[in-house]
GROMACS .gro file of C-alpha atoms in nm:
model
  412
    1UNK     CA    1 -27.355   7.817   5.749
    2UNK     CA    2 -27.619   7.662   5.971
    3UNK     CA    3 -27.562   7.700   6.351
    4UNK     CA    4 -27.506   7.378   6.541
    5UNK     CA    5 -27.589   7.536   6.824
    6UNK     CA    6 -27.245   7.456   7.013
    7UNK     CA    7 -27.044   7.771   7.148
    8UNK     CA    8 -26.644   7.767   7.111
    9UNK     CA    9 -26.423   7.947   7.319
   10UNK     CA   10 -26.117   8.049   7.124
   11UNK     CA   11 -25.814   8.211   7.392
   12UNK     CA   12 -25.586   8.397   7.231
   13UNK     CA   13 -25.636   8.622   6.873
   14UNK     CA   14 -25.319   8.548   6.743
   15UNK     CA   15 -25.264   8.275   6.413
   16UNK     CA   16 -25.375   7.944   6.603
   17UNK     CA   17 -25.662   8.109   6.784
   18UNK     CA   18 -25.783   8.257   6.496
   19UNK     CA   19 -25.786   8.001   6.205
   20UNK     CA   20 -25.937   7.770   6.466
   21UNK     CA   21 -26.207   8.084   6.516
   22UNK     CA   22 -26.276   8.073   6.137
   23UNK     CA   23 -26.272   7.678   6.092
   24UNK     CA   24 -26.503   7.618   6.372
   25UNK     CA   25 -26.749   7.904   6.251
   26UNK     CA   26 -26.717   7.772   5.862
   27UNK     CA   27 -26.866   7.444   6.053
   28UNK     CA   28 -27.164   7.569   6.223
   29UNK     CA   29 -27.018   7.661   6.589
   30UNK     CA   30 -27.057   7.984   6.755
   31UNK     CA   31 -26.728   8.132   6.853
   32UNK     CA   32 -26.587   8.348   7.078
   33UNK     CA   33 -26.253   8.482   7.088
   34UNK     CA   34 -26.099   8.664   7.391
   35UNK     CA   35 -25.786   8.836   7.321
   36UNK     CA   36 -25.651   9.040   7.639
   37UNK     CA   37 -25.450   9.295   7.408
   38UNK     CA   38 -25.631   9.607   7.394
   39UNK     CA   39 -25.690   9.590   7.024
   40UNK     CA   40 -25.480   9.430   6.679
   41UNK     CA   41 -25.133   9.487   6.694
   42UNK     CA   42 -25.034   9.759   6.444
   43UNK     CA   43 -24.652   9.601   6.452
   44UNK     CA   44 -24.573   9.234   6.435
   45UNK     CA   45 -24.319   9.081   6.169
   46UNK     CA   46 -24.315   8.795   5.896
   47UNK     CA   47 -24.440   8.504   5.867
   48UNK     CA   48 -24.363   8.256   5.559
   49UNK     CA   49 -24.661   8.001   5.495
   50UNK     CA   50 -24.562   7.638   5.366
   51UNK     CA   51 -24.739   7.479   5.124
   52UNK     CA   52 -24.813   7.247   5.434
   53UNK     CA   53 -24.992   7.533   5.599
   54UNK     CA   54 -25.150   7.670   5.266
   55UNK     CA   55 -25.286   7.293   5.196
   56UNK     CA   56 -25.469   7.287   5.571
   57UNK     CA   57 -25.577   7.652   5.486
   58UNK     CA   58 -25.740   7.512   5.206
   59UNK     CA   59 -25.946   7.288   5.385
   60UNK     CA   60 -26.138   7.584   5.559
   61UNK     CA   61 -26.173   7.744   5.263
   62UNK     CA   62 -25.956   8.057   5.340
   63UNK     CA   63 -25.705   8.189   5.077
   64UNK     CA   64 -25.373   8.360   5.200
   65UNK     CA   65 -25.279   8.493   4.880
   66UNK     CA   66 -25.589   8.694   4.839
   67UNK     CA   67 -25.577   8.824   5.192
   68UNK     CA   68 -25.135   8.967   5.122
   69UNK     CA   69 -25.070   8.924   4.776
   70UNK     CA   70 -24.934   8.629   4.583
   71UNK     CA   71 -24.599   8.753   4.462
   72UNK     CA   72 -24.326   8.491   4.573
   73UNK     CA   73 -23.954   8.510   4.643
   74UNK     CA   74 -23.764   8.361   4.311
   75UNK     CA   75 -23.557   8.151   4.514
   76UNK     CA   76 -23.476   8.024   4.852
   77UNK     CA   77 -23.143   7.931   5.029
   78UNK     CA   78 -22.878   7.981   5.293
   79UNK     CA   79 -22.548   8.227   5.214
   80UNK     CA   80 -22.255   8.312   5.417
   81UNK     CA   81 -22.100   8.639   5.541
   82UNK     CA   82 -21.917   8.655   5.254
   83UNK     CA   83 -22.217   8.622   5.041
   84UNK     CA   84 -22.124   8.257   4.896
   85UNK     CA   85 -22.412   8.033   4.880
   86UNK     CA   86 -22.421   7.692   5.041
   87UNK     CA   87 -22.760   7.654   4.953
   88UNK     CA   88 -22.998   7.739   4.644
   89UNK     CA   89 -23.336   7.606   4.567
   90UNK     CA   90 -23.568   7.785   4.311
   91UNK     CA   91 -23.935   7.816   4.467
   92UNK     CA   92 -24.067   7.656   4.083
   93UNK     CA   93 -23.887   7.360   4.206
   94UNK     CA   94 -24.090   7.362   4.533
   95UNK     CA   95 -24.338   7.446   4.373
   96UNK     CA   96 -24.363   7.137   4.161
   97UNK     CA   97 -24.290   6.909   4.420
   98UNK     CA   98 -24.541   7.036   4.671
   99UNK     CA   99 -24.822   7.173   4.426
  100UNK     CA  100 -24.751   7.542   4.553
  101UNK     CA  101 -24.467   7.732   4.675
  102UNK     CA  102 -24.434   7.914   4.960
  103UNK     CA  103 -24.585   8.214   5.058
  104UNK     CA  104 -24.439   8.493   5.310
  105UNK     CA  105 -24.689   8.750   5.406
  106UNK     CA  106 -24.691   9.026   5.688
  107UNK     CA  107 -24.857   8.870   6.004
  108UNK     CA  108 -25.056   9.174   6.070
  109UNK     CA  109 -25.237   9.122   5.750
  110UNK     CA  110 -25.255   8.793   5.799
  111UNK     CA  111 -25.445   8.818   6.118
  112UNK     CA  112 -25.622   9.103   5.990
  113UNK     CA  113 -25.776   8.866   5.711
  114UNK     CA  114 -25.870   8.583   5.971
  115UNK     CA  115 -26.033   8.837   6.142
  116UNK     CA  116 -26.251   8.961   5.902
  117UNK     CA  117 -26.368   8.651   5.810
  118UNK     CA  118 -26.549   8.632   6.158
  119UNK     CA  119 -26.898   8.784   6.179
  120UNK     CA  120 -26.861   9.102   6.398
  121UNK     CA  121 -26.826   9.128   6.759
  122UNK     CA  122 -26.672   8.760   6.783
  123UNK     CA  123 -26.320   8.924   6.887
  124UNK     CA  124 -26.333   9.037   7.214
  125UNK     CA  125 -25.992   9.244   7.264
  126UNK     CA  126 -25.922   9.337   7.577
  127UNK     CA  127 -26.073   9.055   7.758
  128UNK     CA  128 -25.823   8.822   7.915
  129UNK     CA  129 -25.867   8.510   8.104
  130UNK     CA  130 -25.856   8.436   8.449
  131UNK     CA  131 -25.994   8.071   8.458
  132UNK     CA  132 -26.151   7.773   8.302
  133UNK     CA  133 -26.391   7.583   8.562
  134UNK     CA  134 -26.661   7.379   8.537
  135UNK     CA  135 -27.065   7.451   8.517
  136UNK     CA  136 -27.270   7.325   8.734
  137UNK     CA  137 -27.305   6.937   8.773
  138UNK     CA  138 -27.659   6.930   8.608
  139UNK     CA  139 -27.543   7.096   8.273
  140UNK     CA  140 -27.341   6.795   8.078
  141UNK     CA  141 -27.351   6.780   7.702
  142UNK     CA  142 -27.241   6.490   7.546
  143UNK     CA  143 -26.943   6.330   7.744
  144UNK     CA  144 -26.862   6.562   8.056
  145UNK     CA  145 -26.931   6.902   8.193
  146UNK     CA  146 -26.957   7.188   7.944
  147UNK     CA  147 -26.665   7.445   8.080
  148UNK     CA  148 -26.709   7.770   8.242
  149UNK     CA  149 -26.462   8.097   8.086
  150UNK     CA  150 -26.388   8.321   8.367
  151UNK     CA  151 -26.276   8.691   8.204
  152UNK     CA  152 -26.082   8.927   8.421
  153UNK     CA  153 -26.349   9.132   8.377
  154UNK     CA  154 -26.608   8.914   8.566
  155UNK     CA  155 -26.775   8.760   8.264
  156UNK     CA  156 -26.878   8.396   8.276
  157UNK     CA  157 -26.901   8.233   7.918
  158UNK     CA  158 -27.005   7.897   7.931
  159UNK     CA  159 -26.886   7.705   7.647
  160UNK     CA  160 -26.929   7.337   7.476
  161UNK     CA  161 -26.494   7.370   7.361
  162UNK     CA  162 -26.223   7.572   7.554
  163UNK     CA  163 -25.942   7.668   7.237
  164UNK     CA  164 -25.643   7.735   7.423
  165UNK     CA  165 -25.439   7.949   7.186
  166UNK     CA  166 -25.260   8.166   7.455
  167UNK     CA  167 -24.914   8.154   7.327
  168UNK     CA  168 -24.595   8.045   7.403
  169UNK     CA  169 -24.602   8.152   7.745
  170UNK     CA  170 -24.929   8.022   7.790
  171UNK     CA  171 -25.078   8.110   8.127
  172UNK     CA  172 -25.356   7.769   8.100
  173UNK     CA  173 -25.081   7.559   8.035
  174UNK     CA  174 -24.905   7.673   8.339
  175UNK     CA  175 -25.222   7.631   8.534
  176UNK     CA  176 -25.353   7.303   8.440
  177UNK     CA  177 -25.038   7.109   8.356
  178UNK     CA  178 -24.833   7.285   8.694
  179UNK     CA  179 -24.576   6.984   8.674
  180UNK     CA  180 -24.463   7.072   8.334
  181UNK     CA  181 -24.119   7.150   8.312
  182UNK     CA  182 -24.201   7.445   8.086
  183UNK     CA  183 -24.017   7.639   7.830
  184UNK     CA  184 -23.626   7.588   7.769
  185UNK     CA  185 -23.414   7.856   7.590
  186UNK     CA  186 -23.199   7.801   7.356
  187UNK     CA  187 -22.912   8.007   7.366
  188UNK     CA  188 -23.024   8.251   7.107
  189UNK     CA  189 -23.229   8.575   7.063
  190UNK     CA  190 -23.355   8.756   6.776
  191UNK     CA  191 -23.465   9.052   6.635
  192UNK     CA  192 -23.744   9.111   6.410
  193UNK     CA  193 -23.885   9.365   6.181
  194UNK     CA  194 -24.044   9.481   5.855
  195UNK     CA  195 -23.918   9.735   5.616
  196UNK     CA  196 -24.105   9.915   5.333
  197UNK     CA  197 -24.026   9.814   4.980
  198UNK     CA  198 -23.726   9.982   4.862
  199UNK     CA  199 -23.784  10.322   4.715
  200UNK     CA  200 -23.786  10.316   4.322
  201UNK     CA  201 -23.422  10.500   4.183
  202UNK     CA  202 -23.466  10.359   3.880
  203UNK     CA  203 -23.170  10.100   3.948
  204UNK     CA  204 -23.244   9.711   3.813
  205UNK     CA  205 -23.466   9.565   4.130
  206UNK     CA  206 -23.278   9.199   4.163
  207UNK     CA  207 -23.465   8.864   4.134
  208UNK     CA  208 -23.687   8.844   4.524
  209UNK     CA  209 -23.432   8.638   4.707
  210UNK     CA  210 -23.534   8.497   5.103
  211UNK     CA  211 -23.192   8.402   5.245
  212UNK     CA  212 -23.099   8.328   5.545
  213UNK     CA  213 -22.692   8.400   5.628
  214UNK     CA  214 -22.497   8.192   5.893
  215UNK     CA  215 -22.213   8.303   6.053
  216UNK     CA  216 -22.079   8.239   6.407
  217UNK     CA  217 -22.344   8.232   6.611
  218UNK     CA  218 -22.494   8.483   6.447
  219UNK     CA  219 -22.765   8.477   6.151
  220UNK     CA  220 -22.915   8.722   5.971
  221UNK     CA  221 -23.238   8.662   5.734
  222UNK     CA  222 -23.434   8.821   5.453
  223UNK     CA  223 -23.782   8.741   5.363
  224UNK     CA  224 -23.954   8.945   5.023
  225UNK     CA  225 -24.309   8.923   5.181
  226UNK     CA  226 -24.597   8.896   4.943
  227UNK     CA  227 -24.702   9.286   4.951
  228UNK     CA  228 -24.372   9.455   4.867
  229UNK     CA  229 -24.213   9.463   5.237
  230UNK     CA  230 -23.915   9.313   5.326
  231UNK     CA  231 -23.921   9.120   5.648
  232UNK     CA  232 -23.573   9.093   5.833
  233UNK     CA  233 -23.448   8.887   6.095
  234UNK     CA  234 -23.118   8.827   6.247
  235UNK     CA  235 -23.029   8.623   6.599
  236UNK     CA  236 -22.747   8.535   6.838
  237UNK     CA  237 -22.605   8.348   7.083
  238UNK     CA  238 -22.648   8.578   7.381
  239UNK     CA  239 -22.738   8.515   7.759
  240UNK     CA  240 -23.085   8.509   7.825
  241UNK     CA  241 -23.251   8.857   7.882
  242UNK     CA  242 -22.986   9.056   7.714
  243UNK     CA  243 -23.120   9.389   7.562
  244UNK     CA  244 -22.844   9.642   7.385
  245UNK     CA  245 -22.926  10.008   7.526
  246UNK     CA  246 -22.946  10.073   7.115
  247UNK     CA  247 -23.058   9.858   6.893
  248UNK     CA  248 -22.903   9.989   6.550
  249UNK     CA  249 -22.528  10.000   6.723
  250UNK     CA  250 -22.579   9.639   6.845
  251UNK     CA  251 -22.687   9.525   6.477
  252UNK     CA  252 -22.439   9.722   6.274
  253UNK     CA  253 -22.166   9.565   6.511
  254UNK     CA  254 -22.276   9.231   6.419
  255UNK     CA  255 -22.372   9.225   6.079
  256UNK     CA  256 -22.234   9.569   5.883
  257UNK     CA  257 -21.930   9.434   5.690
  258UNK     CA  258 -22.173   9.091   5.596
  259UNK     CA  259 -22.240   9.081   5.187
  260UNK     CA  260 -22.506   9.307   5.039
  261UNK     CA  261 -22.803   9.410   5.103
  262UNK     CA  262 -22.751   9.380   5.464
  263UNK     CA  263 -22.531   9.697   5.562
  264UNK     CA  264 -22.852   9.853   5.336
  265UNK     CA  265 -23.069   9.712   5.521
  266UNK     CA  266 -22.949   9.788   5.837
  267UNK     CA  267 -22.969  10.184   5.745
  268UNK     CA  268 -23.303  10.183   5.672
  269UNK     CA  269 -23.419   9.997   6.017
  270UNK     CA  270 -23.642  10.218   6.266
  271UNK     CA  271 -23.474  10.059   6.581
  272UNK     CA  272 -23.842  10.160   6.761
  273UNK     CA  273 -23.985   9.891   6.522
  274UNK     CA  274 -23.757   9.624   6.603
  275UNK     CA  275 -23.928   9.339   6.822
  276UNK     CA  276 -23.646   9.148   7.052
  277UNK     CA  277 -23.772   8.835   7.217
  278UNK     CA  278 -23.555   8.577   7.332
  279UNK     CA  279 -23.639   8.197   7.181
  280UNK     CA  280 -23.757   7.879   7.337
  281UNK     CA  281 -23.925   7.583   7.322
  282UNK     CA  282 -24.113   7.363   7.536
  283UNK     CA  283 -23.873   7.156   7.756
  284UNK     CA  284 -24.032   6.830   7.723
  285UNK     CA  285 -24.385   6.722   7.525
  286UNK     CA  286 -24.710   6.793   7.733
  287UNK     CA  287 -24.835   6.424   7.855
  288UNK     CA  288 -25.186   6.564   7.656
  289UNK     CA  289 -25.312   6.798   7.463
  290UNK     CA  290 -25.653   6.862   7.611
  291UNK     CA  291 -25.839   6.814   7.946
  292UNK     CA  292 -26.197   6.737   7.922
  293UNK     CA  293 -26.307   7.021   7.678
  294UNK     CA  294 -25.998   7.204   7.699
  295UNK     CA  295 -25.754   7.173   7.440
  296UNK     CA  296 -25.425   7.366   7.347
  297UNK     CA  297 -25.311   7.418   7.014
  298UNK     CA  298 -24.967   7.618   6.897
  299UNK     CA  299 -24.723   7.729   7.108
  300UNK     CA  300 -24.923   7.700   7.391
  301UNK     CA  301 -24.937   7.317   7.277
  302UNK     CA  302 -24.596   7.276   7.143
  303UNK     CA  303 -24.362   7.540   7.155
  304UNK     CA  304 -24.067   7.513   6.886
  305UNK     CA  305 -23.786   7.729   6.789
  306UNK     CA  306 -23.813   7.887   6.470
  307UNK     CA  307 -23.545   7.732   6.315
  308UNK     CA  308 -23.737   7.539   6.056
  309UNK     CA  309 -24.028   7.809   5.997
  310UNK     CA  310 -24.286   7.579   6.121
  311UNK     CA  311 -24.425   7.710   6.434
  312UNK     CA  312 -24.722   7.926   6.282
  313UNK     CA  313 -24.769   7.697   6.021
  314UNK     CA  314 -24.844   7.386   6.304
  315UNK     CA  315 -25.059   7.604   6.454
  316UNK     CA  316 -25.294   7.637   6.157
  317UNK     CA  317 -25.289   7.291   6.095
  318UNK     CA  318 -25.327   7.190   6.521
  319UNK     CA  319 -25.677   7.460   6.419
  320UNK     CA  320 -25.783   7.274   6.092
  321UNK     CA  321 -25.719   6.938   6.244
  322UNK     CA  322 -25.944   7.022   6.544
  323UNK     CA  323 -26.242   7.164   6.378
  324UNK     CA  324 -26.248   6.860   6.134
  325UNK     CA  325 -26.267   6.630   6.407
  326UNK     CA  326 -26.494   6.798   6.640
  327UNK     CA  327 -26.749   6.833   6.362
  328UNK     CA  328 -26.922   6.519   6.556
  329UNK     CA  329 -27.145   6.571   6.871
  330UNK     CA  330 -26.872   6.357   7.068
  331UNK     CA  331 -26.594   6.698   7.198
  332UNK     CA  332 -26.426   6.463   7.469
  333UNK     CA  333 -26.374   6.149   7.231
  334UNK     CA  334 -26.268   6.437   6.921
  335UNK     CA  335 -26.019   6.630   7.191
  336UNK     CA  336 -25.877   6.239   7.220
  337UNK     CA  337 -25.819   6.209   6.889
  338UNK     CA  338 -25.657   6.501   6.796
  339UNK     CA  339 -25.434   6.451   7.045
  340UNK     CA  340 -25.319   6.130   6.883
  341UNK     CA  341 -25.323   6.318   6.569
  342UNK     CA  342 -25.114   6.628   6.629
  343UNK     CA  343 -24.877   6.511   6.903
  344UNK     CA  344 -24.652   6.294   6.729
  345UNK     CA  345 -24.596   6.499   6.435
  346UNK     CA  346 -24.539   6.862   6.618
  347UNK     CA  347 -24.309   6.681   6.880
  348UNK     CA  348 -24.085   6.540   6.611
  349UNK     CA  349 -24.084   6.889   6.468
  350UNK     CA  350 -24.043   7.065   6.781
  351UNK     CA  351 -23.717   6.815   6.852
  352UNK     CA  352 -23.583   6.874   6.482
  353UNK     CA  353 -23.611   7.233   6.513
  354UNK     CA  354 -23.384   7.226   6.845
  355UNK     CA  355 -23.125   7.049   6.646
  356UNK     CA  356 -23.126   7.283   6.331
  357UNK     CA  357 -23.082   7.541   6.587
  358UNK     CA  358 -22.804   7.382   6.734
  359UNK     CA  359 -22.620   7.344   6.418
  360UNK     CA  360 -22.703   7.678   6.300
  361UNK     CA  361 -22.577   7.858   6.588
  362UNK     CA  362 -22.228   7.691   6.639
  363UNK     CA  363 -21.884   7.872   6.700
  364UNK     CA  364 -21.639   7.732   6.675
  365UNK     CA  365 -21.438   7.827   6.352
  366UNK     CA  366 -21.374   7.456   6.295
  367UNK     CA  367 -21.745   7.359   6.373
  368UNK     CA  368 -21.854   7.608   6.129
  369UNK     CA  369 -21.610   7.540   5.872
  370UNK     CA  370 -21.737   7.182   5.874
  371UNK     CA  371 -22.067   7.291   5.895
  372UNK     CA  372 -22.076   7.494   5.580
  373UNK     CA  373 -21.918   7.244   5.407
  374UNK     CA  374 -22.115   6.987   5.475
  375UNK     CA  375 -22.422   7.219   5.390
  376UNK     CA  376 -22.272   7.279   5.067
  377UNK     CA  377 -22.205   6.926   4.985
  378UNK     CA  378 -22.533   6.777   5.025
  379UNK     CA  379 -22.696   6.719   4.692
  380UNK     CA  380 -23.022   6.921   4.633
  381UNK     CA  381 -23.242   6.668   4.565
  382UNK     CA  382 -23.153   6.506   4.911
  383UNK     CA  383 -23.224   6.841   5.053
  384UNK     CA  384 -23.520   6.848   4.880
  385UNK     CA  385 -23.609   6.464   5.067
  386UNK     CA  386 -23.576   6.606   5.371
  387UNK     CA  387 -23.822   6.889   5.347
  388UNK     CA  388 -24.072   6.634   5.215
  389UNK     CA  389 -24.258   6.525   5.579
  390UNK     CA  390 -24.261   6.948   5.644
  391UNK     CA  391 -24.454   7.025   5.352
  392UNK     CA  392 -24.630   6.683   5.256
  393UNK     CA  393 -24.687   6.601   5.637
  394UNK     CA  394 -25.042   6.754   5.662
  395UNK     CA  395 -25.331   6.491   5.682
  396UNK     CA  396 -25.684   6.551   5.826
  397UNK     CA  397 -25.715   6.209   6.031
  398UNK     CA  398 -26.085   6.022   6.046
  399UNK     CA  399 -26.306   6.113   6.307
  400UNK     CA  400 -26.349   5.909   6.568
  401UNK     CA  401 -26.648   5.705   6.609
  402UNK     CA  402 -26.886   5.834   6.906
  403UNK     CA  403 -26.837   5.690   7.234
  404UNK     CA  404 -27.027   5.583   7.562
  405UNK     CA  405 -27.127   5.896   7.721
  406UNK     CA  406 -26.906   5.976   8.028
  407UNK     CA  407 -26.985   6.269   8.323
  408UNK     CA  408 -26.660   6.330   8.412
  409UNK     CA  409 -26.597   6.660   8.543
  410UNK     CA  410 -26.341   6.940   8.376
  411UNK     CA  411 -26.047   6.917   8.605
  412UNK     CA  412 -26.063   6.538   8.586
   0.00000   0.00000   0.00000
């Protein structure tokens, strides 16, 4: 790939940051990526790609499958603690409808495989970041004054595009948008891990299965991932903050007499591997996605709830959207239009997930009650309609056409 001679600035080594690292390099740019964690995380949890996400991955030319595997759960669906299903779709089906099914892969070797298709020494773990300024009035390239990345280490990296991957808690949002109302929890928090396949007894292995159980404010979900793990999930309604002094009690309490394999599954957790984070989402839509060559992408950009597995996924298309449209020499006028590209679509999904939560986390025996019936009474090929603008909603807009030159500075 030739190099255009532009530098990137990618903040953050996580999923966003790092497709947008690989998409910009696939299209000439020089990238950096400063990642303040000492090194790649070595734990981390699931992550199920939808064909929406695999379709945008496409685009760059990167292939998931090859990076974790391409075995896929036989079916998807939602259960209750009694093990009744109120939903069942088979992942052919999906498959069919979208072109591919979806794939569920460890996030570790996810990253792992964006990462190594970046030439060496473009990671820079270790390296946080205390500021984004301007350069100095004389240095403008084509629209407004090329940024200046201040490390915590001292280092000055002067850049042509500012990625702002930073995550959900994302320290440049919180300094360059101060009147944002910021994040909002939900109610809800969640627990996380990965478990090695089964050992082999030389029992039947059931059909792969990813379900996700409701009960009363409580879920619990498994995930077959690609390579053989399982990855397991579970959340509840909880005050924000709370932490169990042990893990496996809290868990077992919950969810031990709920229908096979979860008591199982439970017994095999290493409570030191279980991740707790409390969720949110953003309270309220940033008025813009970017400021001058800043631009924010993922949760830093849009925060959601994981209640309809779309958060990563957004995030790889907010990074595939944003190298296809600064592929012009016009950053300022691109950063524009991928605003008016992404924002509409990730707010809408960012509002649906709230809801989904909502619904998913009720009570009240009589709320529940109606809410598993009415989960079990929708037909599946309306369930199947409403998945369509997930997993056919991925578009790469046209790029804008250049405009007049402007010298306005970063911190407009």
């Amino acid at each position: 790939m030739a190099d255009s001679g532009r530098h990137a600035v990618v903040v953050g080594a996580g999923i966003g940051g790092l497709t947008a690292a690989v998409a910009l390099h696939r299209r000439g740019w020089r990238v950096t990526v400063c990642e303040r964690a000492p090194g790649p995380s070595a734990v981390g949890a699931g992550i199920v790609l939808a064909p929406n996400a695999l379709r945008a991955l496409d685009v760059i030319g990167f292939d998931a499958g090859r990076a974790a595997g391409r075995s896929v759960a036989a079916a998807m669906g939602v259960r209750r603690p009694d093990g009744r299903w109120l939903s069942r779709a088979d992942t052919a089906a999906m498959a069919a409808r979208y072109g591919r099914p979806p794939l569920a892969v460890h996030r570790g070797s996810l990253t792992a495989a964006l990462a190594a298709a970046l030439p060496a020494g473009t990671i820079r773990y270790g390296t946080g970041v205390s500021s984004v300024g301007q350069s100095a009035p004389n240095a403008p390239r084509g629209g407004c004054e090329r940024p200046v990345v201040r490390t915590a280490g001292g280092t000055e990296l002067t850049a042509d595009l500012v990625v702002a991957a930073d995550g959900i808690h994302s320290p440049s949002r919180r300094r360059y948008v101060p009147d944002h109302p910021g994040l909002r929890y939900s109610g809800e928090t969640a627990w996380r891990t990965v478990l090695a396949a089964a050992p082999d007894d030389g029992r039947a292995v059931a059909e792969p299965v990813a379900a996700e159980t409701w009960g009363r404010g409580e879920r619990f979900g498994t995930v077959p991932l690609a390579d053989g793990r399982v990855y397991v999930y579970a959340t509840a309604v909880a005050p924000e903050g709370h932490r169990p002094a042990d893990v496996r009690a809290e868990l077992l309490r919950r969810f031990r007499t709920w229908h096979d394999p979860i008591p199982a599954l439970l017994e095999r957790m290493d409570p030191a591997a279980v991740l707790q984070h409390d969720l949110y989402d953003l309270a309220a839509p940033l008025p813009r996605h970017h400021l001058g060559r800043l631009v924010w992408i993922g949760d830093a950009a849009h925060a959601m709830t994981p209640n309809l597995g779309q958060g990563g996924c957004q995030a790889i298309e907010d990074a595939v959207v944003l190298a296809h449209l600064v592929d012009g020499p016009d950053v300022p006028t691109a950063l524009a239009a991928y605003d008016a590209a992404r924002g509409a679509r990730t707010d809408a999904l960012r509002v649906r997930a709230r809801r989904a939560g909502r619904i998913a986390a009720l009570t009240h025996p009589l709320a529940v009650a109606a809410r598993d019936l009415a989960v079990r009474a929708t037909p599946a090929r309306v369930a199947r309609r409403a998945l369509d603008d997930l997993f056919d909603g991925f578009t790469l807009p046209q790029p804008p056409a250049p405009a007049a030159p402007s010298h306005a500075p970063f911190a407009a």
